[in-house]
Rosetta silent file (secondary structure, phi, psi, omega in degrees, C-alpha in Angstrom):
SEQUENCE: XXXXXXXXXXXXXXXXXXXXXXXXXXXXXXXXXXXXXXXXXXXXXXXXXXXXXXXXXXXXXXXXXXXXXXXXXXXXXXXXXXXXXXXXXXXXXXXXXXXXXXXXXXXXXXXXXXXXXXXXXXXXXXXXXXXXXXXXXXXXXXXXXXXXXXXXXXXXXXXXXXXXXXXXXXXXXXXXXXXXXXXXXXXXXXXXXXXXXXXXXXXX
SCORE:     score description
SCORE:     0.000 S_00000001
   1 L     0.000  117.595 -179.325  -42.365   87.111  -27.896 S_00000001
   2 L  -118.368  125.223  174.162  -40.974   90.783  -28.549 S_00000001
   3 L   -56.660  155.799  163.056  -37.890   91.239  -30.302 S_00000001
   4 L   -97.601  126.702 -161.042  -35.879   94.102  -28.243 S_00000001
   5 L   -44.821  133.770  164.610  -36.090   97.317  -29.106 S_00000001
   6 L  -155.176  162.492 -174.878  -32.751   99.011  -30.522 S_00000001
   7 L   -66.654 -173.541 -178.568  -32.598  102.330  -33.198 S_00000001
   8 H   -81.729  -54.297  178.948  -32.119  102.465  -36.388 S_00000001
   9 H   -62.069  -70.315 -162.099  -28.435  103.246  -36.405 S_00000001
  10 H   -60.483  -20.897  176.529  -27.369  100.664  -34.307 S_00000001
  11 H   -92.173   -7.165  176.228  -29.467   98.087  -36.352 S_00000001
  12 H   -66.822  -52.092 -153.351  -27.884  100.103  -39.949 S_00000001
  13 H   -65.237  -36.902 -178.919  -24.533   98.929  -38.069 S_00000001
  14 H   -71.697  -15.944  161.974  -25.256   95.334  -37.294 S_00000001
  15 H   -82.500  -14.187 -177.487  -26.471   94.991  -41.062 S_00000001
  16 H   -76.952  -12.334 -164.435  -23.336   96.983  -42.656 S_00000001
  17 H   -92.742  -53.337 -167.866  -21.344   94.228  -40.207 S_00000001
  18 H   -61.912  -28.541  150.620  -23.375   91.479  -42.221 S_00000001
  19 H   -39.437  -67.056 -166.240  -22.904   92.985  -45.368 S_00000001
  20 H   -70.213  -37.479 -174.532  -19.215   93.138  -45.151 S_00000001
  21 H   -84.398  -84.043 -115.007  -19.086   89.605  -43.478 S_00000001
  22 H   -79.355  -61.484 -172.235  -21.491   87.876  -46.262 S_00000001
  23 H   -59.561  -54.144  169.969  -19.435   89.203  -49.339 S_00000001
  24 H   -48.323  -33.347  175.035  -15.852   88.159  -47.664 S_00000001
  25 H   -56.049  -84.300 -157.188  -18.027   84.552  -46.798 S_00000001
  26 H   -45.460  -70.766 -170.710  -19.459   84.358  -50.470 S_00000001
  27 H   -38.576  -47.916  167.668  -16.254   84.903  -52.105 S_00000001
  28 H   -76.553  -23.894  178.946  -14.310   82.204  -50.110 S_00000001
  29 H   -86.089  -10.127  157.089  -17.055   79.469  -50.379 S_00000001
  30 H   -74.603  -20.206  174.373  -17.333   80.340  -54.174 S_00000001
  31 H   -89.680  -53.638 -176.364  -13.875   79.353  -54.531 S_00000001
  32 H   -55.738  -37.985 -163.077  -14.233   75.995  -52.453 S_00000001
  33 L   -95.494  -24.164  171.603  -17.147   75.131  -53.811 S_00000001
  34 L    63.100   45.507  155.419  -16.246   76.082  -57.902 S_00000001
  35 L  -151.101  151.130  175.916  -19.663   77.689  -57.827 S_00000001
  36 L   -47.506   69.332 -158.809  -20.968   80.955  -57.987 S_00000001
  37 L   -88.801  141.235  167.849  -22.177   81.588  -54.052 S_00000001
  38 E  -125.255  156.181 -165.677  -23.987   84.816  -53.042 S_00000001
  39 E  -130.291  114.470  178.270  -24.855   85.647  -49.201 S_00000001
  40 E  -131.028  130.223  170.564  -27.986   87.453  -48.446 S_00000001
  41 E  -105.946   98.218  160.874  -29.318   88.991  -45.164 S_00000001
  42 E   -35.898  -53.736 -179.404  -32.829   89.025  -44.951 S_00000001
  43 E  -172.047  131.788  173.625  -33.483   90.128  -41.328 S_00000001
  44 E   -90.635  142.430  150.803  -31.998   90.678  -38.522 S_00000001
  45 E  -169.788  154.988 -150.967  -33.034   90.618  -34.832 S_00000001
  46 E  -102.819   63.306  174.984  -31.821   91.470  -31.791 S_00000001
  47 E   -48.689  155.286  137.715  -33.391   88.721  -29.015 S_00000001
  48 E   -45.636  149.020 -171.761  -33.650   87.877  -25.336 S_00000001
  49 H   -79.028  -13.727 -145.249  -31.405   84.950  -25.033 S_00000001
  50 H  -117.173   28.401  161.064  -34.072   82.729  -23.787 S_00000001
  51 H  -134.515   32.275 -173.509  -36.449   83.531  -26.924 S_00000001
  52 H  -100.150  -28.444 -169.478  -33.977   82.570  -29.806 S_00000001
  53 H   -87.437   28.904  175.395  -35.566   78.474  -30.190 S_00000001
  54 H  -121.526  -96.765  179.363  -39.191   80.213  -30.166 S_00000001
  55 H    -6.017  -52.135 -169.884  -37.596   82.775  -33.003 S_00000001
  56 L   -94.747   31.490 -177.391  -35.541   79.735  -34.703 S_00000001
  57 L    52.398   37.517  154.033  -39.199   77.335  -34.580 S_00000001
  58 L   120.694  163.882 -179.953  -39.224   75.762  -31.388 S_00000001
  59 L   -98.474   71.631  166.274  -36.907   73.970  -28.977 S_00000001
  60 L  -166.408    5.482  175.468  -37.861   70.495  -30.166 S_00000001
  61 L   -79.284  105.796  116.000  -36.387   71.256  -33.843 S_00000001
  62 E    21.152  126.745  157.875  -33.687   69.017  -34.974 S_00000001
  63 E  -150.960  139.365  150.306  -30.689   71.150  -36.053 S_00000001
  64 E  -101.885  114.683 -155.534  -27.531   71.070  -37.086 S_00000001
  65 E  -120.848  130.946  145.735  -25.158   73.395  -35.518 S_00000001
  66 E   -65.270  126.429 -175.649  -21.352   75.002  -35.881 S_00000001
  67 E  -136.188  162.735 -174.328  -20.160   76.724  -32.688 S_00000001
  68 E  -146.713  142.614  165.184  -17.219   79.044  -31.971 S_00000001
  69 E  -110.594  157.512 -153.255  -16.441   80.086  -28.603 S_00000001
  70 E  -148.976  104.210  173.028  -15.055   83.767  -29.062 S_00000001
  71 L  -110.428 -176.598 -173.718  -12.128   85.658  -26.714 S_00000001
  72 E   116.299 -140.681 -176.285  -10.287   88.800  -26.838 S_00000001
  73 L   -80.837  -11.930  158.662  -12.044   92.258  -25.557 S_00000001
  74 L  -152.809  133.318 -172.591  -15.465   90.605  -25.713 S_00000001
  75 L   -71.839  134.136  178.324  -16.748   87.006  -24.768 S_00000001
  76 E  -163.982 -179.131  162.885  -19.382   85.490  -26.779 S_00000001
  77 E  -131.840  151.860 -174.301  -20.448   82.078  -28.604 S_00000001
  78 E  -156.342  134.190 -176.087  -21.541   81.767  -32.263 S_00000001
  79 E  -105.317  176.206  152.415  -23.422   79.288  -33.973 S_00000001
  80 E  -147.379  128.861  156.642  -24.423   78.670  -37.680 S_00000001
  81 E  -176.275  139.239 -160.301  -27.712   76.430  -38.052 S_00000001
  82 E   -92.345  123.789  178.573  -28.838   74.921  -40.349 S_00000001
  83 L   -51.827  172.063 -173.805  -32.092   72.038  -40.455 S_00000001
  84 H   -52.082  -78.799 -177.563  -31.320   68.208  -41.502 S_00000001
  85 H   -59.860  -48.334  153.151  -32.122   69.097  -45.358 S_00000001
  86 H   -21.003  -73.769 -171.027  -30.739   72.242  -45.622 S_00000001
  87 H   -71.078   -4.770  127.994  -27.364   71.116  -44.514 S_00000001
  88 H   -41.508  -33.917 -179.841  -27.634   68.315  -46.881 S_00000001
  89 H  -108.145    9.183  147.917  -27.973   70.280  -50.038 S_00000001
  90 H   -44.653  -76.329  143.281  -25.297   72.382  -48.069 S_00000001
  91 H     0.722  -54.988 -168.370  -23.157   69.404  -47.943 S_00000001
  92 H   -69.673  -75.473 -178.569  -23.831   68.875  -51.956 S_00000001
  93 H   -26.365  -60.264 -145.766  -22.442   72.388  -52.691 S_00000001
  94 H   -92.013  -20.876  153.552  -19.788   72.729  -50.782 S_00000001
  95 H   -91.417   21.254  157.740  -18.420   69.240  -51.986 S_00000001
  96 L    69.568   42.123  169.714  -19.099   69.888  -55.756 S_00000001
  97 L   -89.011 -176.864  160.950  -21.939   66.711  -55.728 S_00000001
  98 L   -83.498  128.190  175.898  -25.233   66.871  -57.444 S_00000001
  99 L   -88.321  158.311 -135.935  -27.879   68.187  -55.090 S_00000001
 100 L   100.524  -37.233  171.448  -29.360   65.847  -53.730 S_00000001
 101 L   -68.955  -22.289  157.333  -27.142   63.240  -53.709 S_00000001
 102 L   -74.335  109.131  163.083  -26.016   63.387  -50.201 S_00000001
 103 L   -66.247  -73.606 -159.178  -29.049   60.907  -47.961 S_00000001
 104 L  -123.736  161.717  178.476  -27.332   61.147  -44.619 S_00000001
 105 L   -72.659   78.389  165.640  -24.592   63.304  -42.892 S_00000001
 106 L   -36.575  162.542  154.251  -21.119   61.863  -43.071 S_00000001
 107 H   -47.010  -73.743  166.498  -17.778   62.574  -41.569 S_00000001
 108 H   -24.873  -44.519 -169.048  -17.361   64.117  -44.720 S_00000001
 109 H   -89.999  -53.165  171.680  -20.410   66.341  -45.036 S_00000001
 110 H   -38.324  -29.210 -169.396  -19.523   67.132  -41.254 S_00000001
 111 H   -79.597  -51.017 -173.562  -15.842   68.213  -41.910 S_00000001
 112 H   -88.721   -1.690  160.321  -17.295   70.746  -44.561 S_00000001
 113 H   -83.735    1.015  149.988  -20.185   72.138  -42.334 S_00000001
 114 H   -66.500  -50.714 -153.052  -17.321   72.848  -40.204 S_00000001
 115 H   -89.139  -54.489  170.877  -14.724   74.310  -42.594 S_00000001
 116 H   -46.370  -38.714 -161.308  -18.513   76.460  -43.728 S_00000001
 117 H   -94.764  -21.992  169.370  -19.364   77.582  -39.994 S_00000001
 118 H   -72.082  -15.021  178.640  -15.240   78.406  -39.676 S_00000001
 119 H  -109.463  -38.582  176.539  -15.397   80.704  -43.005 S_00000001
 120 H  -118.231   30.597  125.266  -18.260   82.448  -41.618 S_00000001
 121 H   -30.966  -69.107  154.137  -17.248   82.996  -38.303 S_00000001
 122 H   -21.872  -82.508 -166.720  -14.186   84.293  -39.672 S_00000001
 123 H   -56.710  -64.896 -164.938  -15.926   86.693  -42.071 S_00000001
 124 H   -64.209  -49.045  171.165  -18.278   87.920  -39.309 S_00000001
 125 H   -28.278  -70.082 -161.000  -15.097   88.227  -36.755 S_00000001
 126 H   -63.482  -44.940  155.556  -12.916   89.756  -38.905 S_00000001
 127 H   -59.992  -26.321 -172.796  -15.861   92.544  -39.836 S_00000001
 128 H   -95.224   -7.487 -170.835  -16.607   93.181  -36.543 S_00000001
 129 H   -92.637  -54.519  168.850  -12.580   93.638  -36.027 S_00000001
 130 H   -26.307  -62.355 -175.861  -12.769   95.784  -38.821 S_00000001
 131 L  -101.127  -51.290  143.694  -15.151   98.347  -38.295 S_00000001
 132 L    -8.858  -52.733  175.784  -14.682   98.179  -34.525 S_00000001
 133 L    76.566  110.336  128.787  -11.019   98.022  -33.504 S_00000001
 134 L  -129.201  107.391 -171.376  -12.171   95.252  -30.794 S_00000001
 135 L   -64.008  167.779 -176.467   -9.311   93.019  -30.574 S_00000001
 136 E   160.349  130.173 -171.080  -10.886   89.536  -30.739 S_00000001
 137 L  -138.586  177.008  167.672  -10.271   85.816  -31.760 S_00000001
 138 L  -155.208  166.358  173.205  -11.766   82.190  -32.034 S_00000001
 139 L   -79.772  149.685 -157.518  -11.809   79.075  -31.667 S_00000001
 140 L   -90.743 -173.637 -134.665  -11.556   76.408  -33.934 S_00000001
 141 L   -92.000  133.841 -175.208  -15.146   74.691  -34.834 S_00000001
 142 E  -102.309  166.235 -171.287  -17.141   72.420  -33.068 S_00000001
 143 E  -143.288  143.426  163.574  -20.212   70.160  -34.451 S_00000001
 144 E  -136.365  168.222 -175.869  -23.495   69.272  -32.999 S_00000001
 145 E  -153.701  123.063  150.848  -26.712   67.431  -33.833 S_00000001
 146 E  -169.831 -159.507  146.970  -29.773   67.768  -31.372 S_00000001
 147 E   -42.937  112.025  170.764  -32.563   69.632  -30.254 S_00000001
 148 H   -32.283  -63.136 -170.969  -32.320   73.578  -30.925 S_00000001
 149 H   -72.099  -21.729  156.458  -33.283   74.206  -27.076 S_00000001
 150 H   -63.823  -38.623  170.065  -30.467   71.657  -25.574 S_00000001
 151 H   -32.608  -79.344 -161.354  -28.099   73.409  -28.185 S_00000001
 152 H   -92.609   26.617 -177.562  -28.288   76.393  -26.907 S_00000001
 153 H  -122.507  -15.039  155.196  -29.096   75.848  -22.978 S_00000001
 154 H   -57.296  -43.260 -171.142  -25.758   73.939  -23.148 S_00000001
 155 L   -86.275  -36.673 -178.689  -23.838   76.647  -24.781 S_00000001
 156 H   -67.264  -14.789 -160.079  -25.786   79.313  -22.103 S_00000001
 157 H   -95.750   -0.496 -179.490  -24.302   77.468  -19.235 S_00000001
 158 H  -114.317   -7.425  166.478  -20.540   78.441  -19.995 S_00000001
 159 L   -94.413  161.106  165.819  -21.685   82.023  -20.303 S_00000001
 160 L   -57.319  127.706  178.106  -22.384   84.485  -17.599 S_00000001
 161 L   -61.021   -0.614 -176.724  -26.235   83.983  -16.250 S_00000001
 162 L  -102.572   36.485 -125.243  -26.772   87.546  -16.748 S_00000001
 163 L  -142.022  117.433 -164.521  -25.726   87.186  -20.419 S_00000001
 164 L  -105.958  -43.169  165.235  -28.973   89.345  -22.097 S_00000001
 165 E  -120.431  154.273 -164.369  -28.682   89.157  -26.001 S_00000001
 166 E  -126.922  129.046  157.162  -28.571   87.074  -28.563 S_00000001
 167 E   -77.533  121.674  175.580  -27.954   88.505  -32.686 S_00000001
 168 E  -119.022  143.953 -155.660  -29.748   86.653  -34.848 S_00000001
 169 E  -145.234  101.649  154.584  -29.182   86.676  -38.601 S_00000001
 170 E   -46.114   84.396  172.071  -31.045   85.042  -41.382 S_00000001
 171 E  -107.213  159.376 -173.797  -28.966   84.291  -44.153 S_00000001
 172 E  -126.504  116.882  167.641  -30.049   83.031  -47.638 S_00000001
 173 E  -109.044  138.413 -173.909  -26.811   81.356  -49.818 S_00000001
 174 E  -106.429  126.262  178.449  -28.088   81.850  -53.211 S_00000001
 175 L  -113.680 -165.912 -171.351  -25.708   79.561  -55.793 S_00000001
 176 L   -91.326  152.078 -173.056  -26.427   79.078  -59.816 S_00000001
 177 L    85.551   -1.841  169.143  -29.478   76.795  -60.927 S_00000001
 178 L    80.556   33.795  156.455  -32.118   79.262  -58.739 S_00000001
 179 L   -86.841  124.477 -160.272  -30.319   77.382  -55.294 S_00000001
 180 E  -127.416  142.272 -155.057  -31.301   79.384  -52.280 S_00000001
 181 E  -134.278  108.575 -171.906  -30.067   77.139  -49.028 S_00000001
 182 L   -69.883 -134.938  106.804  -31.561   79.364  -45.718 S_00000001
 183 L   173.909  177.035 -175.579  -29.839   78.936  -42.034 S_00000001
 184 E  -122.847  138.872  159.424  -29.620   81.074  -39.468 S_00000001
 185 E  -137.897  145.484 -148.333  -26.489   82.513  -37.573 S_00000001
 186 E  -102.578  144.172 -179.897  -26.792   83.244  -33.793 S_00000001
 187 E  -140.734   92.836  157.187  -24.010   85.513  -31.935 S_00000001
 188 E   -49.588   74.773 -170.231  -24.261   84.858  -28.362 S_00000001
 189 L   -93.733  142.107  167.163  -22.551   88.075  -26.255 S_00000001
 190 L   -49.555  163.236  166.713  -21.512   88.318  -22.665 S_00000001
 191 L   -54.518  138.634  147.325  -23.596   91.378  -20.705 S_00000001
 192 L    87.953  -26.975 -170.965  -22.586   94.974  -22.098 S_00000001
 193 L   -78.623  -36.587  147.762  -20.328   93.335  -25.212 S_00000001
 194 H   -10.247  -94.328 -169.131  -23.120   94.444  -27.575 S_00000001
 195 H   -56.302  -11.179 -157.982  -23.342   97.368  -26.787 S_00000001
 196 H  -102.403  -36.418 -164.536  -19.533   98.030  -26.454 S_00000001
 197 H   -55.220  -60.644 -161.004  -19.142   96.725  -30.394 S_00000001
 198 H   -44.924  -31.011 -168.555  -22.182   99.380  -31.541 S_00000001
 199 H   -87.919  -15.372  171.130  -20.266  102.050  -29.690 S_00000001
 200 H   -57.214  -69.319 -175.017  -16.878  101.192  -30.946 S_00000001
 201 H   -45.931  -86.746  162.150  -18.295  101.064  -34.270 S_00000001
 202 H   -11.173  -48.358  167.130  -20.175  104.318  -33.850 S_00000001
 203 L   -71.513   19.105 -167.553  -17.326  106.076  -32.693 S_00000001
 204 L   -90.592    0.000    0.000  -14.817  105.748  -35.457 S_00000001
């Protein structure tokens, strides 16, 4: 599996986008949450679409996913997801429990891994609006539970088949007490909408 090649500047831009979206993230989920949240990007990489559940540990992984469908000057889908325990001690945080204390996923724990995949959607949107000029909106948040590879062969089937990359982004939320919670979020672009952000971006 080979990530696809792209330069150094264009991969400085998609972390300065992740940057700028992770601190606007941390800051609102430190206020919801009454705890001290930090956002860290690890690694980036810039996939085939049809190699992100080999990237993300297999199509046969369990996940729990947030989706956005995404209109304006470029079409895309964007998930956040997170494994069963992860989004449990997710869950904990973001409703001020002890972690740990949340066993199984509720309505409850669902409404805030929604209200979580809706702040950082937002924060990556709003950065990419930012540094871009790319007019550009979303939708509000949907919830899933399956397989990684039905997740996302569902979500490919409302995009264009010619639809080539997928961003993928590692994040680490680090909170108080040495809590470091992983997930991954996925940015699913129409052909050519990539490439249109980096050059927007590039061009200011």
């Amino acid at each position: 599996m080979a990530e696809i090649e792209f330069n150094q500047m264009q991969l400085d831009i998609l972390r300065e986008i992740c940057t700028v979206a992770g601190g606007s993230a941390a800051t609102s989920l430190s206020i919801m949450s009454e705890r001290k949240i930090d956002i860290t990007v690890p690694n980036i990489m810039v996939e085939a679409v049809e190699n992100v559940p080999m990237a993300l540990d297999g199509e046969e992984k369990v996940v729990n996913a947030v989706y956005l469908s995404i209109s304006g000057q470029i079409s895309a889908s964007i998930f956040l997801i997170l494994d069963g325990l992860e989004s449990l001690r997710m869950v904990d945080i973001l409703t001020r429990k002890e972690l740990g204390q949340s066993r199984e996923l509720d309505e409850m724990g669902i409404s805030a891994l929604k209200e979580l995949g809706n702040i950082m959607g937002g924060s990556y949107l709003t950065a990419i609006v930012k540094m871009s000029r790319i007019r550009i909106t979303h939708s509000i948040p949907g919830f899933a539970s399956d397989m990684l590879g039905a997740l996302l062969d569902e979500m490919l089937a409302q995009l264009s088949l010619k639809t080539k990359y997928a961003v993928i982004v590692e994040n680490e939320f680090r909170a108080e007490d040495d809590i470091c919670i992983k997930g991954h979020f996925v940015l699913i672009l129409e052909p050519g909408d990539l490439e249109l952000i980096l050059e927007q971006v590039m061009s200011r």
